[in-house]
N, CA and C atoms as an extended XYZ file, in Angstrom:
462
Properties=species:S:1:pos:R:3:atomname:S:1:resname:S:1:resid:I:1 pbc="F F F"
N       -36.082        3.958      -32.447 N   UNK     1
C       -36.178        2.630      -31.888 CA  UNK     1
C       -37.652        2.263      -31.762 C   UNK     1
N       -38.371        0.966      -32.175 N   UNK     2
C       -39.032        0.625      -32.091 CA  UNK     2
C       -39.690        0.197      -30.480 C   UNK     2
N       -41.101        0.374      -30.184 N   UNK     3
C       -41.767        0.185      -29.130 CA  UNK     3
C       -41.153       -1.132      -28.432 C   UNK     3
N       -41.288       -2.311      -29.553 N   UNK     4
C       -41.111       -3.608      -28.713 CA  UNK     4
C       -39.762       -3.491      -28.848 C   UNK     4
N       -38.967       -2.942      -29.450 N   UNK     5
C       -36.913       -2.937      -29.310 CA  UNK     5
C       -36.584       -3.281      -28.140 C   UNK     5
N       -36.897       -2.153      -27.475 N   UNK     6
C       -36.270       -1.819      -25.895 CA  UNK     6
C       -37.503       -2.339      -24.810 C   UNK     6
N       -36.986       -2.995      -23.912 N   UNK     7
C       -37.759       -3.826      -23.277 CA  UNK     7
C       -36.792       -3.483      -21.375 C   UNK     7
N       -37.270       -3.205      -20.731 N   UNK     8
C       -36.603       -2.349      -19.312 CA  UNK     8
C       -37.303       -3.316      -18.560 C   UNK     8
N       -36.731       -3.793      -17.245 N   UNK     9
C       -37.449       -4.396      -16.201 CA  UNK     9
C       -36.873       -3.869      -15.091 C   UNK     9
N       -37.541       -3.147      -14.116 N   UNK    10
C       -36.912       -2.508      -12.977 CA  UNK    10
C       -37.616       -3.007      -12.095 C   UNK    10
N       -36.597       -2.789      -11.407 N   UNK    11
C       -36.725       -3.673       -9.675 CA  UNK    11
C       -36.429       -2.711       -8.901 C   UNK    11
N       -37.790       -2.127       -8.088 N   UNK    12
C       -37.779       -1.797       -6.855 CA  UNK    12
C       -38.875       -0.353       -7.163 C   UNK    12
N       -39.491        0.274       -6.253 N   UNK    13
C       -40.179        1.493       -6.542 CA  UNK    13
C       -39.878        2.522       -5.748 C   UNK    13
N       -38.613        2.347       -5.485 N   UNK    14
C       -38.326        3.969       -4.533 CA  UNK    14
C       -37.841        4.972       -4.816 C   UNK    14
N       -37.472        6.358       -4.381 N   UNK    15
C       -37.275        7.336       -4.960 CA  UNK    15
C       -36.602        7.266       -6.414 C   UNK    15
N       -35.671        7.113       -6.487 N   UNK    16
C       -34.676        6.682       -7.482 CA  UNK    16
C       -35.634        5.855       -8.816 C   UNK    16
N       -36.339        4.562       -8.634 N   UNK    17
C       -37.172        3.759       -9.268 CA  UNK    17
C       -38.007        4.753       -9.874 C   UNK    17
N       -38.955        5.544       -8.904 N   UNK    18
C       -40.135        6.423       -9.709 CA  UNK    18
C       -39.273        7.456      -10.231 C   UNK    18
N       -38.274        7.868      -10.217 N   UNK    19
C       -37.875        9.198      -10.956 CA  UNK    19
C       -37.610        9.049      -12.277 C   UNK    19
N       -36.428        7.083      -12.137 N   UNK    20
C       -36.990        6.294      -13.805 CA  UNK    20
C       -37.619        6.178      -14.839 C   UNK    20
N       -39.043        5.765      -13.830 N   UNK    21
C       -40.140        5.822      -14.455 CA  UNK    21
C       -40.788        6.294      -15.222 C   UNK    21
N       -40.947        8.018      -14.495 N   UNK    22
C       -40.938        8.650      -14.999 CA  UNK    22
C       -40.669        9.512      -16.114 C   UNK    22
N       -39.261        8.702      -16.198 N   UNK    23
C       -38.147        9.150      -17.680 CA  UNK    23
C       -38.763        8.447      -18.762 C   UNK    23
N       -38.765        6.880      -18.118 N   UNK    24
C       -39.278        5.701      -19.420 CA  UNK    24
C       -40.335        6.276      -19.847 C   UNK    24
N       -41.425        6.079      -18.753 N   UNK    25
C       -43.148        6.492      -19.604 CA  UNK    25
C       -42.809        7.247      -20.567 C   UNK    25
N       -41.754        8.769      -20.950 N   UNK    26
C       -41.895        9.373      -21.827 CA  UNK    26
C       -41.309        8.545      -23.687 C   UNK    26
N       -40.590        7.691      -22.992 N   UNK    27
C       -39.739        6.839      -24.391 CA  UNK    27
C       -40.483        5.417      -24.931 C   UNK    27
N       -39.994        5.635      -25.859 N   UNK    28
C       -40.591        4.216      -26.851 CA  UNK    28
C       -40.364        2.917      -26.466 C   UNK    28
N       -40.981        2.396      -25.369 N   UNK    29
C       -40.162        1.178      -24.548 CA  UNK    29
C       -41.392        0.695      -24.160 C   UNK    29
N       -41.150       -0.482      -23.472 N   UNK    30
C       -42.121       -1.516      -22.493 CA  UNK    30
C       -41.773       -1.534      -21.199 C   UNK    30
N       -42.331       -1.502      -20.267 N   UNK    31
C       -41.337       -1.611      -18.881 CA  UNK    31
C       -42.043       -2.317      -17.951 C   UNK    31
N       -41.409       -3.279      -17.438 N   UNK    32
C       -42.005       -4.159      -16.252 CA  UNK    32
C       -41.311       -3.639      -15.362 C   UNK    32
N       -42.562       -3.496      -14.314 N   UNK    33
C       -41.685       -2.442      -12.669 CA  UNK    33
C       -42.203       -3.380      -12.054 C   UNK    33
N       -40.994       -3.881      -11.330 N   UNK    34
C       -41.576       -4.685       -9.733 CA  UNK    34
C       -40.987       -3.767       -8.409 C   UNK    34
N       -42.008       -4.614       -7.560 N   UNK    35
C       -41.957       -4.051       -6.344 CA  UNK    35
C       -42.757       -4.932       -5.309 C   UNK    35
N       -41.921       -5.508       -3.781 N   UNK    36
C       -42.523       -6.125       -2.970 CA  UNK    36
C       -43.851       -5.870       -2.463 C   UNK    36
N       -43.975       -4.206       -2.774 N   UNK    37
C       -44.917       -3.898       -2.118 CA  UNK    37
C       -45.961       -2.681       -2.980 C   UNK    37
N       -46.929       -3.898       -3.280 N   UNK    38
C       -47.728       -3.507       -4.327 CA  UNK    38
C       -48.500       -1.656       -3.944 C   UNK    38
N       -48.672       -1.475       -3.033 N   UNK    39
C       -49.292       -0.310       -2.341 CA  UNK    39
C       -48.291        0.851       -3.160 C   UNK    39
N       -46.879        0.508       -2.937 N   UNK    40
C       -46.240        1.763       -3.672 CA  UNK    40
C       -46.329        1.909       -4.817 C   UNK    40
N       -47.005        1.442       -6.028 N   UNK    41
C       -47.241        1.908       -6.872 CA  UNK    41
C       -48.071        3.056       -7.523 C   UNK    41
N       -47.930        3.806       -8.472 N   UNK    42
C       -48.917        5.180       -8.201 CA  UNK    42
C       -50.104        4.683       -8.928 C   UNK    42
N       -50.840        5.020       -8.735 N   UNK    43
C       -52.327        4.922       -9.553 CA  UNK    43
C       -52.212        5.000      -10.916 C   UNK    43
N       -51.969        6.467      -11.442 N   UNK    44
C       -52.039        6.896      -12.664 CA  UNK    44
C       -50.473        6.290      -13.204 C   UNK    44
N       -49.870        5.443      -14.396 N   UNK    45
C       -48.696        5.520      -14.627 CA  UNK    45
C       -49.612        5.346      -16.737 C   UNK    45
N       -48.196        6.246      -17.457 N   UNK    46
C       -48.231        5.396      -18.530 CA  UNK    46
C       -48.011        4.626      -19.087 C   UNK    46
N       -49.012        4.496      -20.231 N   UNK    47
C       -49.747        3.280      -20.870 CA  UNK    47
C       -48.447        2.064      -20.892 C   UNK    47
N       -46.969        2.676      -21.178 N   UNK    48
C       -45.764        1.539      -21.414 CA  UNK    48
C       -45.124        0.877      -20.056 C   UNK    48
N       -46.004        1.423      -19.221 N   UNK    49
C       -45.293        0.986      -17.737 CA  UNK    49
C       -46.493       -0.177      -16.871 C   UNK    49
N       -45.836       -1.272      -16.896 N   UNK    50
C       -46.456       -2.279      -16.255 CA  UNK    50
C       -46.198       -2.978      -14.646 C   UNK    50
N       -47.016       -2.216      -14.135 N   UNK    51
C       -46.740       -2.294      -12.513 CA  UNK    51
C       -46.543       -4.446      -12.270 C   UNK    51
N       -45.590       -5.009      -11.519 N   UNK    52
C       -45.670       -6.077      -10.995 CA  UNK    52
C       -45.402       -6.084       -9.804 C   UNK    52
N       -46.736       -6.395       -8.948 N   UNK    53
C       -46.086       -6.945       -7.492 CA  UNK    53
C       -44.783       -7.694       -7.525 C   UNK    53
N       -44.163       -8.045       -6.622 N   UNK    54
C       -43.401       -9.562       -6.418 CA  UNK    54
C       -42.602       -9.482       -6.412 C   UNK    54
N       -41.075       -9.957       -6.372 N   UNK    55
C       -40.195      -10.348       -6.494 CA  UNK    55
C       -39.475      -11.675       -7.339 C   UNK    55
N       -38.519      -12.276       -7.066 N   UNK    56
C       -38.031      -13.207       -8.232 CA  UNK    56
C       -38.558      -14.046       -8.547 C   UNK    56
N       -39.254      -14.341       -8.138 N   UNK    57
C       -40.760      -15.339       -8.043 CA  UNK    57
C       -41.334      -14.928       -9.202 C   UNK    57
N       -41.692      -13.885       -9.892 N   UNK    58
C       -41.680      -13.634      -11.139 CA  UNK    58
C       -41.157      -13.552      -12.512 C   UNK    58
N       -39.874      -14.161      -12.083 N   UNK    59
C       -38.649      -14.199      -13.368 CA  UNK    59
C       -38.800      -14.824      -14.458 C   UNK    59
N       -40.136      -15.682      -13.959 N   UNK    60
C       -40.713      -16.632      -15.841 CA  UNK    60
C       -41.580      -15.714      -16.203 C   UNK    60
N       -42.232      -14.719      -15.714 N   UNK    61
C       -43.329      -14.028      -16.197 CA  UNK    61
C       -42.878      -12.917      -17.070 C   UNK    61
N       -40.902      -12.495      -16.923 N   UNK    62
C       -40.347      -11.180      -16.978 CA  UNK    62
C       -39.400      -11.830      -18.606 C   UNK    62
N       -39.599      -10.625      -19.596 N   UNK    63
C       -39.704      -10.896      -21.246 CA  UNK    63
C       -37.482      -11.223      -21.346 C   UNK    63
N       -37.532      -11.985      -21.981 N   UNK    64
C       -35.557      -12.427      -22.283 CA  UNK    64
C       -35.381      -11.110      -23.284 C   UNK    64
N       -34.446      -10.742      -23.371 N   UNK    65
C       -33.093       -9.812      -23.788 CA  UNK    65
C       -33.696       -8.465      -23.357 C   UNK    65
N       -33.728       -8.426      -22.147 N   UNK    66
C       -34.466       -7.246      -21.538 CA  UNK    66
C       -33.159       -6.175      -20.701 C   UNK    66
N       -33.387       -5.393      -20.809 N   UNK    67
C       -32.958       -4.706      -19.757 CA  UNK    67
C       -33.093       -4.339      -18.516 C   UNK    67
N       -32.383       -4.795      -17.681 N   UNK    68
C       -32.663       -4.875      -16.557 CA  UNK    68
C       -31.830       -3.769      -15.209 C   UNK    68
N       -32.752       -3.025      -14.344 N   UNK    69
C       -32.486       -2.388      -13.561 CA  UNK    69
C       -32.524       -2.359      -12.277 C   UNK    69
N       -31.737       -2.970      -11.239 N   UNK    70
C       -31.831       -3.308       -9.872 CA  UNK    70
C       -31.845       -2.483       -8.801 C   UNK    70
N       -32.713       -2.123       -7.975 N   UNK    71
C       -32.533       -0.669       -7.335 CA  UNK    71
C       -34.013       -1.012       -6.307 C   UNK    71
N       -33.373       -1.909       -5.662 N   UNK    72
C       -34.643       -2.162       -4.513 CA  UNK    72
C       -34.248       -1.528       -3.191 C   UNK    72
N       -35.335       -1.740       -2.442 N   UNK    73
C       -34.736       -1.129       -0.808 CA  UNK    73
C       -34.178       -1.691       -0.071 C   UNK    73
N       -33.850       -2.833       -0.802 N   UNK    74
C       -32.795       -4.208        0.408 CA  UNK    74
C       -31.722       -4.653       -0.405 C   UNK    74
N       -30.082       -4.517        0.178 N   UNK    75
C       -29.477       -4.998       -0.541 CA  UNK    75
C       -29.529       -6.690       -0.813 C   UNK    75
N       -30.371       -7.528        0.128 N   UNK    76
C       -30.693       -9.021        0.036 CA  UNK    76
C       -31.434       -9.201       -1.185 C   UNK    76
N       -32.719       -8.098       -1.324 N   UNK    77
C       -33.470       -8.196       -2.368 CA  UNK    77
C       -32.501       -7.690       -3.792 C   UNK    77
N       -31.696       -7.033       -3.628 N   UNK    78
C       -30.706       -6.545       -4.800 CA  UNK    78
C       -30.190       -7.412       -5.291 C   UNK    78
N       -29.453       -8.859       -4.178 N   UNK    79
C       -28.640       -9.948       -4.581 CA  UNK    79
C       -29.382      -10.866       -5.412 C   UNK    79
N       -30.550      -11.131       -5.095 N   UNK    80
C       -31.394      -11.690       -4.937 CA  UNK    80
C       -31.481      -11.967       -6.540 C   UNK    80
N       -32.128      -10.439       -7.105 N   UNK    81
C       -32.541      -10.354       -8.148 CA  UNK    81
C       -31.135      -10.432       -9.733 C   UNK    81
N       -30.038       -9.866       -8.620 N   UNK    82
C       -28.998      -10.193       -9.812 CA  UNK    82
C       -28.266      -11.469       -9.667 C   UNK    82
N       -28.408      -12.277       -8.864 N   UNK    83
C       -28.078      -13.709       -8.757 CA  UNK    83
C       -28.718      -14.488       -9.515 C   UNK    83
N       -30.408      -14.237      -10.217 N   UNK    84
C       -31.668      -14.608      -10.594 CA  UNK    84
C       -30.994      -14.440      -11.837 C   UNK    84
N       -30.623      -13.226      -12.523 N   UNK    85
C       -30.679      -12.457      -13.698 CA  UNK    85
C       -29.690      -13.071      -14.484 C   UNK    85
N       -28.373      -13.220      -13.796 N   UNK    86
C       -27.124      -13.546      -14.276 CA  UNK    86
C       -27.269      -14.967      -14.702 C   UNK    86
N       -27.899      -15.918      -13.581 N   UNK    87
C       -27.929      -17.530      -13.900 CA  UNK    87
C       -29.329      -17.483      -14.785 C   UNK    87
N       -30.214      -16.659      -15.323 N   UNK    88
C       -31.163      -16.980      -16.293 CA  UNK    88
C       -30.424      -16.711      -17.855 C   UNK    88
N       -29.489      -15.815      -17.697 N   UNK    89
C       -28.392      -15.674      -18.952 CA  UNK    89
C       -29.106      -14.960      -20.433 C   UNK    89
N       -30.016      -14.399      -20.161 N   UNK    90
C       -30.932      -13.562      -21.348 CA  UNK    90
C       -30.480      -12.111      -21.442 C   UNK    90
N       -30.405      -11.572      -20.067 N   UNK    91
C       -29.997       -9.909      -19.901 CA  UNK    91
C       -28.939       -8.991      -21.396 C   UNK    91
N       -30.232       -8.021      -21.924 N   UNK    92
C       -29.178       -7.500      -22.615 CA  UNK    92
C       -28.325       -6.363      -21.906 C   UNK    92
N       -28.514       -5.898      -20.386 N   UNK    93
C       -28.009       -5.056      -20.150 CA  UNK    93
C       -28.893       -5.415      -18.761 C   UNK    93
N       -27.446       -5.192      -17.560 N   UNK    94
C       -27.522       -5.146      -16.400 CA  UNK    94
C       -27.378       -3.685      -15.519 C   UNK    94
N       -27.955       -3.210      -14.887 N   UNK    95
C       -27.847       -2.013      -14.057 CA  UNK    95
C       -27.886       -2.587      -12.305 C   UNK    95
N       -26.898       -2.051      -11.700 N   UNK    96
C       -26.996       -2.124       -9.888 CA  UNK    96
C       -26.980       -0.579       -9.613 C   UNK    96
N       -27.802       -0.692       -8.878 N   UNK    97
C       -27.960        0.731       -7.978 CA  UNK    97
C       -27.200        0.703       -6.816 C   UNK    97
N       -25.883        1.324       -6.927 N   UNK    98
C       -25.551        1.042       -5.798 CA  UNK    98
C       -23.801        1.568       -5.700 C   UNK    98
N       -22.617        1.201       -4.970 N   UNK    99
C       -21.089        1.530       -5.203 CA  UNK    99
C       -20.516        0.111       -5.323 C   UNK    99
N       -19.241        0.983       -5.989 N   UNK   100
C       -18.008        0.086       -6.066 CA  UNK   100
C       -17.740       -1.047       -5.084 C   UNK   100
N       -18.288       -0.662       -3.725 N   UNK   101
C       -18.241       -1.767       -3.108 CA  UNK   101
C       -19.188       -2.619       -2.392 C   UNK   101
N       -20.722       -2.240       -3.010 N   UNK   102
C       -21.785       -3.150       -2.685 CA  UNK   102
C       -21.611       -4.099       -4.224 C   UNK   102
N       -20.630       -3.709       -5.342 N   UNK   103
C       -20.525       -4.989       -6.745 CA  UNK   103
C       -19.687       -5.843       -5.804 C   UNK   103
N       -18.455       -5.570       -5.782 N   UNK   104
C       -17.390       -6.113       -4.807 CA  UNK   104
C       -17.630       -7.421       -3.882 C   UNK   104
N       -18.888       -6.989       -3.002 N   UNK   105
C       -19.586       -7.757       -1.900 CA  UNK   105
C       -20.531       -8.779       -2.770 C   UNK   105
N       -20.885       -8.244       -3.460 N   UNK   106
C       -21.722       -9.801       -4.686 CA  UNK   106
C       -21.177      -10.203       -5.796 C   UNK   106
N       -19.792       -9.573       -5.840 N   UNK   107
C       -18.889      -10.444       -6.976 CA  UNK   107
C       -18.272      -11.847       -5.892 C   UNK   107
N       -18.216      -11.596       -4.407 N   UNK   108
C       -17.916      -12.244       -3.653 CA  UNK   108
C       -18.769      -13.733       -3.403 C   UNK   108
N       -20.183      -13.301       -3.294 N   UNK   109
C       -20.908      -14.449       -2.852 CA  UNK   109
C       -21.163      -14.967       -4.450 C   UNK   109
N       -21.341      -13.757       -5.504 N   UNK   110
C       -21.710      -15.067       -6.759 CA  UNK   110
C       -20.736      -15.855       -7.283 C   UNK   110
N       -19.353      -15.492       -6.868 N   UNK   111
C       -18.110      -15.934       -7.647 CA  UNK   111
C       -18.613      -17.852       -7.571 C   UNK   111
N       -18.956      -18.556       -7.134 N   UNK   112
C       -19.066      -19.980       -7.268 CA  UNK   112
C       -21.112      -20.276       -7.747 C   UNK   112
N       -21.556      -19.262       -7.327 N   UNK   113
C       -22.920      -19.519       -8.326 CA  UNK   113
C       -23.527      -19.819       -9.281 C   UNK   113
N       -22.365      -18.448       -9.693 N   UNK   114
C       -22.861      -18.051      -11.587 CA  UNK   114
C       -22.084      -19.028      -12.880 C   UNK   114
N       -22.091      -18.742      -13.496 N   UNK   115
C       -21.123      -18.437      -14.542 CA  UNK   115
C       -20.098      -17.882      -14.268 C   UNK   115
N       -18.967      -18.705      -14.004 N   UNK   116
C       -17.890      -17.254      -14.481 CA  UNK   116
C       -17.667      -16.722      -15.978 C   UNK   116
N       -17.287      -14.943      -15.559 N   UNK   117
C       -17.487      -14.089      -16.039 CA  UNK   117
C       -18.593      -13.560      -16.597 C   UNK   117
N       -19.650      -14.063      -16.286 N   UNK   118
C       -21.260      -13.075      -16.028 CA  UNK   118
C       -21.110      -11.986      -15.325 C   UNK   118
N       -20.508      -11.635      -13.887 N   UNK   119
C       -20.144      -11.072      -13.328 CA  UNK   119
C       -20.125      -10.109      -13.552 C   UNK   119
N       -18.800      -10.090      -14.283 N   UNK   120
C       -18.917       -8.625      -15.461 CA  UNK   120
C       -19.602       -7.947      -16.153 C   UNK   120
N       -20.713       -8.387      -16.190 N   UNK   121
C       -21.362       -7.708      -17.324 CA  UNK   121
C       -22.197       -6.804      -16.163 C   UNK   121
N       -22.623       -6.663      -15.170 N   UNK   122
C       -23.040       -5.985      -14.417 CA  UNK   122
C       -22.741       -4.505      -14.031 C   UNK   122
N       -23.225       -3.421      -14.766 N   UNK   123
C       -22.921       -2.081      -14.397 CA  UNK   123
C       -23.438       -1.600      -13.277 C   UNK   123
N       -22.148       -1.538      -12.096 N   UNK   124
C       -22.702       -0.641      -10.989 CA  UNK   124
C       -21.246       -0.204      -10.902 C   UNK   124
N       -21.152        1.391      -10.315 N   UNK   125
C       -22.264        2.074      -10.004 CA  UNK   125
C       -22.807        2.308      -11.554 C   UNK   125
N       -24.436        2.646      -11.411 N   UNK   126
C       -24.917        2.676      -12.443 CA  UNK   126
C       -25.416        4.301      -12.769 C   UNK   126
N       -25.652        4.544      -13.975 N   UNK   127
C       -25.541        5.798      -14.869 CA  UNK   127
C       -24.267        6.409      -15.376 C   UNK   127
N       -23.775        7.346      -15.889 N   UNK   128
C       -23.182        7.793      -16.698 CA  UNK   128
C       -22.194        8.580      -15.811 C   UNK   128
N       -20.556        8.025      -15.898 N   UNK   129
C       -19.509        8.601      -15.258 CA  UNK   129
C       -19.536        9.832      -14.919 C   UNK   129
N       -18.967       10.840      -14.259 N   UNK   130
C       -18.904       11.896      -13.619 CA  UNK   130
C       -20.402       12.146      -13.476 C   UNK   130
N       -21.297       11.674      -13.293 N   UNK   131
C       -22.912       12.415      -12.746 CA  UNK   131
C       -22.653       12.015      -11.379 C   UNK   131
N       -22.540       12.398      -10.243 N   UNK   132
C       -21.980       11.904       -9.089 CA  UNK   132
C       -23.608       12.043       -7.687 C   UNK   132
N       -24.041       12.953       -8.243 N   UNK   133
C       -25.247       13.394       -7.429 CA  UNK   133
C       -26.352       12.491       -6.964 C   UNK   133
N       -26.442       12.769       -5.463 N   UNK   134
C       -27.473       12.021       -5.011 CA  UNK   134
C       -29.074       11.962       -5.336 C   UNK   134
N       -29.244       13.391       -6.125 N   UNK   135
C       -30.462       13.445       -6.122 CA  UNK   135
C       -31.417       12.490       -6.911 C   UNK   135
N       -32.799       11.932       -6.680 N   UNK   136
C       -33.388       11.062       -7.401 CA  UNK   136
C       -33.421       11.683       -8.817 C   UNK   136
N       -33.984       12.601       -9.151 N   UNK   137
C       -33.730       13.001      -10.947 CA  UNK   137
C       -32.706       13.011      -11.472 C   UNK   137
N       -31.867       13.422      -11.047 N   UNK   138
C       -30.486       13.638      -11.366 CA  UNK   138
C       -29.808       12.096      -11.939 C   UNK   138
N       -30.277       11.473      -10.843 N   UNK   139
C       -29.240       10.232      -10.774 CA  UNK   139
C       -30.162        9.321      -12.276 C   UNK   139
N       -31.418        9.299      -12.077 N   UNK   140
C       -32.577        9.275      -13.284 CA  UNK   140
C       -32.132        9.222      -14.498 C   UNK   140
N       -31.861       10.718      -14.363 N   UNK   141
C       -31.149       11.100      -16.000 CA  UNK   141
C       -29.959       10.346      -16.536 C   UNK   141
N       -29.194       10.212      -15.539 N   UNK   142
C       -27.768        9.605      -15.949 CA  UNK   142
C       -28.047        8.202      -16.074 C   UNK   142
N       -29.202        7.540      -15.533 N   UNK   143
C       -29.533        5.564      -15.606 CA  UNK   143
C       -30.256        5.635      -16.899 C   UNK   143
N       -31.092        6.455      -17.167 N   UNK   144
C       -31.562        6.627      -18.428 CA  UNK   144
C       -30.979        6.693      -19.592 C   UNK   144
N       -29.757        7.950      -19.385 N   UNK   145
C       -29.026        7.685      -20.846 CA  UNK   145
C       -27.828        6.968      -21.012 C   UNK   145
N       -27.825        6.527      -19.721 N   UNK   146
C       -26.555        5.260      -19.873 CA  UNK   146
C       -27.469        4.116      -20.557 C   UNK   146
N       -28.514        4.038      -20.519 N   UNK   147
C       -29.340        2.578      -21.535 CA  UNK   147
C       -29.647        3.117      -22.690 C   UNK   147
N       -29.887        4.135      -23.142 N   UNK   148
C       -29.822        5.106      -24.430 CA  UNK   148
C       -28.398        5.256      -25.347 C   UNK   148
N       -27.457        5.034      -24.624 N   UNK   149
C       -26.136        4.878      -25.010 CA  UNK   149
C       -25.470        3.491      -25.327 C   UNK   149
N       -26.250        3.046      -24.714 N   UNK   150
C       -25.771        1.431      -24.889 CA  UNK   150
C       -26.904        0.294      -25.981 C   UNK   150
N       -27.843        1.096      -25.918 N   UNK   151
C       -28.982        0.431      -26.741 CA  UNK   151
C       -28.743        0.558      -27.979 C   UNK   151
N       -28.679       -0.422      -28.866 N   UNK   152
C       -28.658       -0.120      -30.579 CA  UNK   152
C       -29.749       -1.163      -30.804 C   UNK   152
N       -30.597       -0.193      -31.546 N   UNK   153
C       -31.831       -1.806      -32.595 CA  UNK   153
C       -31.731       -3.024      -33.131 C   UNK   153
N       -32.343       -4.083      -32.738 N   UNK   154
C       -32.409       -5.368      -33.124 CA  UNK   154
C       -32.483       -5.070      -34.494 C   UNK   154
């Protein structure tokens, strides 16, 4: 897969977020990382990882048929950003960090927002069935190759 192919935008920088990160920097990708709070970002990241302060307030600045990964520290900021994502209608791939019944609770409030059936296209819980584990790498691995599995080249 080509550098500019795969295009990742993740939302949020906490445990879970940097363990991501970490995965991407090693793959052939671009990645826009946001985060409210510019301080948590690490100093050193690689060259394919592009730190953004901010929140949705940035959604004209953030590249169309992107992949997108939601996994902030507020479920308001979670809604927030997939309420944003769904009514901008570019997403080649949606990720929620989160259960069966935090989708449930925002299939609820977007049901008259969006589009119907945008909805759907939203994978949470997100990563790869039976990986069940809490741990930040763990869970990493499985968000990683669930977009590795789903990605085919333009």
């Amino acid at each position: 897969m080509a550098p500019s192919t795969m295009q990742v935008v993740l939302c949020g920088a906490g445990p879970v977020g940097r363990a991501v990160i970490r995965l991407l920097g090693e793959l052939p990708c671009t990645v826009y990382w946001l985060d409210h709070r510019p301080s948590i970002f690490p100093e050193e990241l690689a060259c394919n990882i592009h730190p953004v302060a901010g929140g949705v307030e940035q959604m004209c600045n953030l590249p169309a048929n992107a992949c997108w990964l939601v996994m902030t520290d507020d479920d308001l900021l979670d809604f927030d950003w997939v309420e944003q994502i769904l009514l901008r209608g570019d997403a080649r791939f949606i990720g929620l960090l989160g259960c069966r019944g935090k989708l449930a609770s925002f299939n609820l409030r977007l049901i008259n927002r969006v589009p119907l059936g945008c909805i759907a296209s939203v994978h949470c819980p997100l990563g790869i069935e039976g990986i069940n584990s809490q741990q930040p790498a763990i869970m990493a691995i499985s968000i990683v190759a669930q977009l590795m599995q789903r990605l085919k080249p333009d």
